[in-house]
Every structure is written in C-alpha cells, then in structure tokens.
PDB file of C-alpha atoms and ligand atoms in Angstrom:
ATOM      1  CA  MET R   1       2.542  17.911   6.973  1.00 68.00           C
ATOM      2  CA  ALA R   2       3.873  15.198   9.269  1.00 82.00           C
ATOM      3  CA  THR R   3       1.594  12.247   9.892  1.00 80.00           C
ATOM      4  CA  SER R   4       1.626  13.101  13.587  1.00 74.00           C
ATOM      5  CA  LEU R   5      -0.272  16.286  12.720  1.00 78.00           C
ATOM      6  CA  LYS R   6      -3.014  14.585  10.692  1.00 77.00           C
ATOM      7  CA  SER R   7      -4.928  11.332  10.437  1.00 85.00           C
ATOM      8  CA  LEU R   8      -4.097   8.969   7.596  1.00 86.00           C
ATOM      9  CA  SER R   9      -7.735   7.935   7.638  1.00 85.00           C
ATOM     10  CA  GLU R  10      -9.293  11.358   7.222  1.00 85.00           C
ATOM     11  CA  HIS R  11     -10.208  12.237   3.637  1.00 77.00           C
ATOM     12  CA  SER R  12     -12.891  14.035   1.684  1.00 72.00           C
ATOM     13  CA  SER R  13     -15.460  11.808  -0.006  1.00 70.00           C
ATOM     14  CA  LYS R  14     -16.441  14.580  -2.424  1.00 73.00           C
ATOM     15  CA  ASN R  15     -16.294  13.726  -6.117  1.00 74.00           C
ATOM     16  CA  ILE R  16     -15.126  10.166  -5.454  1.00 80.00           C
ATOM     17  CA  LEU R  17     -15.173   8.002  -8.576  1.00 90.00           C
ATOM     18  CA  ASP R  18     -17.692   5.157  -9.038  1.00 95.00           C
ATOM     19  CA  ILE R  19     -15.407   2.144  -8.562  1.00 97.00           C
ATOM     20  CA  SER R  20     -18.090  -0.552  -8.737  1.00 97.00           C
ATOM     21  CA  ASN R  21     -16.539  -1.964 -11.922  1.00 98.00           C
ATOM     22  CA  LYS R  22     -12.887  -1.341 -11.079  1.00 98.00           C
ATOM     23  CA  LYS R  23     -10.520  -4.189 -10.256  1.00 98.00           C
ATOM     24  CA  PHE R  24      -7.888  -3.795  -7.572  1.00 99.00           C
ATOM     25  CA  ALA R  25      -4.841  -5.836  -6.597  1.00 99.00           C
ATOM     26  CA  ILE R  26      -3.496  -5.534  -3.072  1.00 99.00           C
ATOM     27  CA  VAL R  27       0.036  -6.880  -2.628  1.00 99.00           C
ATOM     28  CA  VAL R  28       0.930  -7.416   1.034  1.00 99.00           C
ATOM     29  CA  SER R  29       4.376  -7.918   2.569  1.00 99.00           C
ATOM     30  CA  GLU R  30       4.529 -10.693   5.188  1.00 98.00           C
ATOM     31  CA  TRP R  31       7.313  -8.993   7.213  1.00 98.00           C
ATOM     32  CA  ASN R  32       5.821  -7.319  10.334  1.00 98.00           C
ATOM     33  CA  GLU R  33       2.552  -9.065   9.515  1.00 98.00           C
ATOM     34  CA  ASP R  34       0.771  -7.689  12.612  1.00 98.00           C
ATOM     35  CA  VAL R  35       1.164  -4.293  11.012  1.00 98.00           C
ATOM     36  CA  THR R  36       0.667  -5.251   7.371  1.00 98.00           C
ATOM     37  CA  GLU R  37      -2.492  -7.224   8.123  1.00 98.00           C
ATOM     38  CA  ALA R  38      -3.913  -4.073   9.742  1.00 98.00           C
ATOM     39  CA  LEU R  39      -2.908  -2.087   6.662  1.00 98.00           C
ATOM     40  CA  TYR R  40      -4.632  -4.664   4.442  1.00 99.00           C
ATOM     41  CA  SER R  41      -7.820  -4.521   6.504  1.00 98.00           C
ATOM     42  CA  GLY R  42      -7.860  -0.745   6.213  1.00 98.00           C
ATOM     43  CA  ALA R  43      -7.300  -0.771   2.467  1.00 98.00           C
ATOM     44  CA  TYR R  44      -9.833  -3.551   1.819  1.00 98.00           C
ATOM     45  CA  GLN R  45     -12.541  -1.977   3.969  1.00 98.00           C
ATOM     46  CA  THR R  46     -12.008   1.441   2.422  1.00 98.00           C
ATOM     47  CA  LEU R  47     -12.312   0.069  -1.126  1.00 98.00           C
ATOM     48  CA  VAL R  48     -15.545  -1.743  -0.202  1.00 98.00           C
ATOM     49  CA  GLN R  49     -16.837   1.317   1.650  1.00 97.00           C
ATOM     50  CA  TYR R  50     -16.462   3.354  -1.545  1.00 96.00           C
ATOM     51  CA  GLY R  51     -18.189   0.776  -3.703  1.00 97.00           C
ATOM     52  CA  ALA R  52     -15.647  -1.750  -4.905  1.00 98.00           C
ATOM     53  CA  ALA R  53     -17.039  -5.258  -5.386  1.00 98.00           C
ATOM     54  CA  LYS R  54     -15.384  -7.762  -3.041  1.00 98.00           C
ATOM     55  CA  GLU R  55     -14.800 -10.108  -5.959  1.00 98.00           C
ATOM     56  CA  ASN R  56     -12.855  -7.309  -7.667  1.00 98.00           C
ATOM     57  CA  ILE R  57     -10.249  -7.071  -4.898  1.00 99.00           C
ATOM     58  CA  ILE R  58      -7.411  -9.536  -5.452  1.00 98.00           C
ATOM     59  CA  ARG R  59      -4.892 -10.140  -2.679  1.00 99.00           C
ATOM     60  CA  LYS R  60      -1.372 -11.455  -3.152  1.00 99.00           C
ATOM     61  CA  ASN R  61       1.389 -11.820  -0.531  1.00 99.00           C
ATOM     62  CA  VAL R  62       5.135 -11.322  -0.904  1.00 99.00           C
ATOM     63  CA  PRO R  63       7.840 -12.228   1.645  1.00 98.00           C
ATOM     64  CA  GLY R  64       9.052  -8.689   2.338  1.00 98.00           C
ATOM     65  CA  SER R  65       8.696  -5.090   1.237  1.00 98.00           C
ATOM     66  CA  PHE R  66      11.654  -5.438  -1.116  1.00 98.00           C
ATOM     67  CA  GLU R  67       9.508  -7.868  -3.160  1.00 99.00           C
ATOM     68  CA  LEU R  68       6.588  -5.453  -3.410  1.00 99.00           C
ATOM     69  CA  SER R  69       7.966  -3.985  -6.636  1.00 98.00           C
ATOM     70  CA  LEU R  70       8.029  -7.327  -8.453  1.00 99.00           C
ATOM     71  CA  GLY R  71       4.757  -8.491  -6.915  1.00 99.00           C
ATOM     72  CA  GLY R  72       3.221  -5.190  -7.916  1.00 99.00           C
ATOM     73  CA  GLN R  73       4.550  -5.563 -11.435  1.00 99.00           C
ATOM     74  CA  TRP R  74       3.135  -9.079 -11.795  1.00 99.00           C
ATOM     75  CA  MET R  75      -0.278  -7.645 -10.929  1.00 99.00           C
ATOM     76  CA  ALA R  76       0.030  -4.354 -12.857  1.00 99.00           C
ATOM     77  CA  GLN R  77       0.895  -6.186 -16.077  1.00 98.00           C
ATOM     78  CA  GLN R  78      -2.495  -7.891 -15.977  1.00 98.00           C
ATOM     79  CA  GLU R  79      -4.714  -5.842 -18.287  1.00 98.00           C
ATOM     80  CA  GLU R  80      -7.844  -6.314 -16.192  1.00 98.00           C
ATOM     81  CA  ILE R  81      -6.252  -4.800 -13.064  1.00 98.00           C
ATOM     82  CA  ASP R  82      -7.060  -1.094 -12.791  1.00 98.00           C
ATOM     83  CA  ALA R  83      -4.899  -0.241  -9.793  1.00 99.00           C
ATOM     84  CA  VAL R  84      -2.387  -1.924  -7.496  1.00 99.00           C
ATOM     85  CA  ILE R  85      -1.921  -1.165  -3.799  1.00 99.00           C
ATOM     86  CA  CYS R  86       1.400  -2.263  -2.283  1.00 99.00           C
ATOM     87  CA  LEU R  87       1.417  -2.582   1.507  1.00 99.00           C
ATOM     88  CA  GLY R  88       4.459  -3.082   3.716  1.00 99.00           C
ATOM     89  CA  CYS R  89       6.237  -2.034   6.871  1.00 98.00           C
ATOM     90  CA  VAL R  90       9.989  -1.566   7.028  1.00 98.00           C
ATOM     91  CA  ILE R  91      11.235  -0.909  10.578  1.00 98.00           C
ATOM     92  CA  GLN R  92      14.659   0.638  11.182  1.00 98.00           C
ATOM     93  CA  GLY R  93      17.131  -1.906  12.571  1.00 98.00           C
ATOM     94  CA  GLU R  94      20.763  -1.649  13.583  1.00 98.00           C
ATOM     95  CA  THR R  95      22.180  -1.437  10.076  1.00 98.00           C
ATOM     96  CA  LYS R  96      21.719   0.402   6.785  1.00 98.00           C
ATOM     97  CA  HIS R  97      19.565  -2.438   5.434  1.00 98.00           C
ATOM     98  CA  PHE R  98      16.515  -0.277   6.172  1.00 98.00           C
ATOM     99  CA  ASP R  99      17.760   2.456   3.832  1.00 98.00           C
ATOM    100  CA  PHE R 100      18.411   0.069   0.972  1.00 98.00           C
ATOM    101  CA  ILE R 101      14.998  -1.580   1.221  1.00 98.00           C
ATOM    102  CA  CYS R 102      13.113   1.694   1.519  1.00 98.00           C
ATOM    103  CA  ASP R 103      14.927   3.304  -1.377  1.00 98.00           C
ATOM    104  CA  ALA R 104      14.554   0.212  -3.562  1.00 98.00           C
ATOM    105  CA  VAL R 105      10.853  -0.304  -2.957  1.00 98.00           C
ATOM    106  CA  ALA R 106       9.972   3.378  -3.346  1.00 98.00           C
ATOM    107  CA  GLN R 107      11.809   3.575  -6.656  1.00 98.00           C
ATOM    108  CA  GLY R 108      10.635   0.146  -7.749  1.00 99.00           C
ATOM    109  CA  ILE R 109       6.960   0.886  -7.209  1.00 98.00           C
ATOM    110  CA  THR R 110       7.344   4.229  -8.959  1.00 98.00           C
ATOM    111  CA  ASN R 111       8.938   2.501 -11.944  1.00 98.00           C
ATOM    112  CA  VAL R 112       6.113  -0.047 -12.181  1.00 98.00           C
ATOM    113  CA  SER R 113       3.399   2.611 -12.145  1.00 98.00           C
ATOM    114  CA  LEU R 114       5.158   4.551 -14.904  1.00 98.00           C
ATOM    115  CA  LYS R 115       5.900   1.413 -16.950  1.00 98.00           C
ATOM    116  CA  TYR R 116       2.302   0.147 -16.902  1.00 98.00           C
ATOM    117  CA  ASN R 117       0.721   3.622 -16.832  1.00 98.00           C
ATOM    118  CA  LYS R 118      -1.627   2.783 -13.973  1.00 98.00           C
ATOM    119  CA  PRO R 119      -1.807   3.602 -10.265  1.00 98.00           C
ATOM    120  CA  VAL R 120       0.605   1.491  -8.193  1.00 98.00           C
ATOM    121  CA  ILE R 121       0.326   2.889  -4.691  1.00 99.00           C
ATOM    122  CA  PHE R 122       3.184   3.089  -2.172  1.00 98.00           C
ATOM    123  CA  GLY R 123       1.456   1.975   0.999  1.00 98.00           C
ATOM    124  CA  VAL R 124       4.669   1.239   2.869  1.00 98.00           C
ATOM    125  CA  LEU R 125       5.336   2.390   6.420  1.00 98.00           C
ATOM    126  CA  THR R 126       8.982   3.218   7.152  1.00 98.00           C
ATOM    127  CA  PRO R 127       9.008   3.836  10.909  1.00 98.00           C
ATOM    128  CA  ASN R 128      11.829   3.950  13.384  1.00 98.00           C
ATOM    129  CA  THR R 129       9.956   1.830  15.907  1.00 98.00           C
ATOM    130  CA  GLN R 130       7.239  -0.803  16.158  1.00 98.00           C
ATOM    131  CA  GLN R 131       5.062   1.682  18.058  1.00 98.00           C
ATOM    132  CA  GLN R 132       5.293   4.248  15.272  1.00 98.00           C
ATOM    133  CA  ALA R 133       4.162   1.506  12.888  1.00 98.00           C
ATOM    134  CA  LEU R 134       1.192   0.511  15.053  1.00 98.00           C
ATOM    135  CA  ASP R 135       0.198   4.159  15.415  1.00 98.00           C
ATOM    136  CA  ARG R 136      -0.113   4.334  11.601  1.00 98.00           C
ATOM    137  CA  ALA R 137      -1.824   0.964  11.079  1.00 98.00           C
ATOM    138  CA  GLY R 138      -5.118   1.714  12.773  1.00 98.00           C
ATOM    139  CA  GLY R 139      -3.727   3.546  15.783  1.00 97.00           C
ATOM    140  CA  LYS R 140      -3.753   7.158  16.846  1.00 97.00           C
ATOM    141  CA  HIS R 141      -2.586   8.419  13.473  1.00 97.00           C
ATOM    142  CA  GLY R 142      -5.064   6.423  11.430  1.00 97.00           C
ATOM    143  CA  ASN R 143      -4.351   3.703   8.908  1.00 98.00           C
ATOM    144  CA  LYS R 144      -1.913   3.954   6.003  1.00 98.00           C
ATOM    145  CA  GLY R 145      -3.975   1.284   4.284  1.00 98.00           C
ATOM    146  CA  ASP R 146      -6.966   3.642   4.206  1.00 98.00           C
ATOM    147  CA  GLU R 147      -4.803   6.340   2.694  1.00 97.00           C
ATOM    148  CA  ALA R 148      -3.416   3.967   0.067  1.00 98.00           C
ATOM    149  CA  ALA R 149      -6.897   2.869  -1.002  1.00 98.00           C
ATOM    150  CA  ILE R 150      -8.171   6.432  -1.244  1.00 97.00           C
ATOM    151  CA  THR R 151      -5.083   7.359  -3.251  1.00 97.00           C
ATOM    152  CA  ALA R 152      -5.797   4.537  -5.713  1.00 98.00           C
ATOM    153  CA  ILE R 153      -9.413   5.684  -6.118  1.00 98.00           C
ATOM    154  CA  LYS R 154      -8.403   9.318  -6.611  1.00 97.00           C
ATOM    155  CA  MET R 155      -5.800   8.388  -9.230  1.00 97.00           C
ATOM    156  CA  LEU R 156      -8.374   6.336 -11.153  1.00 98.00           C
ATOM    157  CA  GLY R 157     -10.512   9.458 -11.221  1.00 96.00           C
ATOM    158  CA  PHE R 158      -7.674  11.665 -12.494  1.00 96.00           C
TER     159      PHE R 158
HETATM  160  N1  LIG B 201      13.616  -5.931   7.730  1.00 68.21           N
HETATM  161  C1  LIG B 201      12.480  -5.875   6.955  1.00 68.21           C
HETATM  162  C2  LIG B 201      12.374  -6.536   5.735  1.00 68.21           C
HETATM  163  N2  LIG B 201      13.404  -7.273   5.275  1.00 68.21           N
HETATM  164  C3  LIG B 201      13.246  -8.253   4.201  1.00 68.21           C
HETATM  165  C4  LIG B 201      13.295  -7.615   2.799  1.00 68.21           C
HETATM  166  O1  LIG B 201      12.105  -6.902   2.526  1.00 68.21           O
HETATM  167  C5  LIG B 201      13.456  -8.726   1.744  1.00 68.21           C
HETATM  168  O2  LIG B 201      12.356  -9.615   1.832  1.00 68.21           O
HETATM  169  C6  LIG B 201      14.745  -9.493   1.906  1.00 68.21           C
HETATM  170  O3  LIG B 201      15.828  -8.572   1.919  1.00 68.21           O
HETATM  171  C7  LIG B 201      14.964 -10.512   0.785  1.00 68.21           C
HETATM  172  O4  LIG B 201      14.908  -9.888  -0.462  1.00 68.21           O
HETATM  173  N3  LIG B 201      11.238  -6.439   5.006  1.00 68.21           N
HETATM  174  C8  LIG B 201      10.177  -5.685   5.453  1.00 68.21           C
HETATM  175  O5  LIG B 201       9.150  -5.614   4.772  1.00 68.21           O
HETATM  176  N4  LIG B 201      10.268  -5.036   6.647  1.00 68.21           N
HETATM  177  C9  LIG B 201      11.378  -5.099   7.416  1.00 68.21           C
HETATM  178  O6  LIG B 201      11.412  -4.466   8.514  1.00 68.21           O
HETATM  179  C1  LIG B 202      14.826  -3.090   7.688  1.00 68.21           C
HETATM  180  C2  LIG B 202      15.558  -4.328   8.012  1.00 68.21           C
HETATM  181  O1  LIG B 202      15.915  -5.141   7.174  1.00 68.21           O
HETATM  182  C3  LIG B 202      15.970  -4.444   9.419  1.00 68.21           C
HETATM  183  O2  LIG B 202      14.859  -4.827  10.183  1.00 68.21           O
HETATM  184  C4  LIG B 202      17.082  -5.460   9.595  1.00 68.21           C
HETATM  185  O3  LIG B 202      17.574  -5.241  10.871  1.00 68.21           O
HETATM  186  P1  LIG B 202      19.137  -4.960  11.063  1.00 68.21           P
HETATM  187  O4  LIG B 202      19.460  -3.688  10.293  1.00 68.21           O
HETATM  188  O5  LIG B 202      19.312  -4.798  12.553  1.00 68.21           O
HETATM  189  O6  LIG B 202      19.874  -6.167  10.509  1.00 68.21           O
END
C-alpha cells in the first residue's frame, strides 16, 4: 500500500516487546538535515514511548545516506547493540546519482543486518521532492522515523 494511503506513524501496540533493557543505535545522515532530524525525533520518541531507556539509545551521524551502511555496520558489530536504525533522505536530483545512492544503501543495510544477524532498519526516505520528504517526516503521512523504530522493536520480538 502506498504511503499516501496510510500513516507511517500508525501501528498496533499489541504484543509489543519489553525493550527496557534493549540497546539501540540510531545512525543519522546529515544530508537534508531538516528532514533527517525530524526522522530522528520520531524514532527516538517512539523508542522511549515503548519503554527504551534514554541511556540505551546511542546516536551517531554520517555525512550522507551512502555512508549509512558503513555507519550501521560500525554500530551493528558492537555486541551490546541489539538493533540499529539507519535514517536518511535521498531526494531525486537531475542525474542518476539518486539511483546509485538508493540502490547502494538499501543493499548495504540489508547486507549488514544479515552479516551481524540483528535488525538494521532501512529508515531512508527516497522522495522525488522536498515536499514529499516533509510529508513523511512528521507531516501528513506520518513519520518514517516512527515506522523505523517500531520495525526495530517488532524484529527484536521475532
Ligand atoms: N544527494 C544526496 C546525498 N548525497 C551524498 C551521498 O549520500 C554521499 O554522502 C556522497 O556521495 C559521498 O559518498 N545524500 C543523501 O543522504 N541525500 C541526498 O539527497
Ligand atoms: C541524490 C543526489 O545525490 C542528488 O541530490 C544530486 O543531485 P543531482 O543529481 O542533480 O546532481
């Protein structure tokens, strides 16, 4: 279902895992920081809302979404980290650069999660326009950061 037909922030709280002793890393891309900061706020607040201890949420920044894979790996390889949330926003420009970044970061994050056998969540917006990004970072379609945090919690309860 397209995001425009649902809210990224709506989710069932039934059977949610106790995450009071779980440790989370949130890796945030600095490109389009007005958007990624909103994604971070959504993810952080959702983790705390569901019981994560603030001291158990570690934030790291990377320059751009392309670096989320390596930043995510540096966090996932740490034994005490239970889940990693990677947040970014790649906005279509004039060239094919968008395609290369999106493909690389989607595959890269997938590879890290499989390599370290732990949730590494793809919380990356790939909109065509700035407005589409804002709509999905706390706007009319909710917050992708919320969705990424809930996804991490659900995967820990697998
Ligand atoms: N154009 C966007 C980028 N570009 C930068 C890359 O992510 C990367 O940092 C660079 O190619 C050096 O490796 N990054 C985004 O996150 N969003 C964009 O819209
Ligand atoms: C996704 C990008 O890297 C993009 O913003 C770069 O813009 P352009 O394709 O116009 O160089």
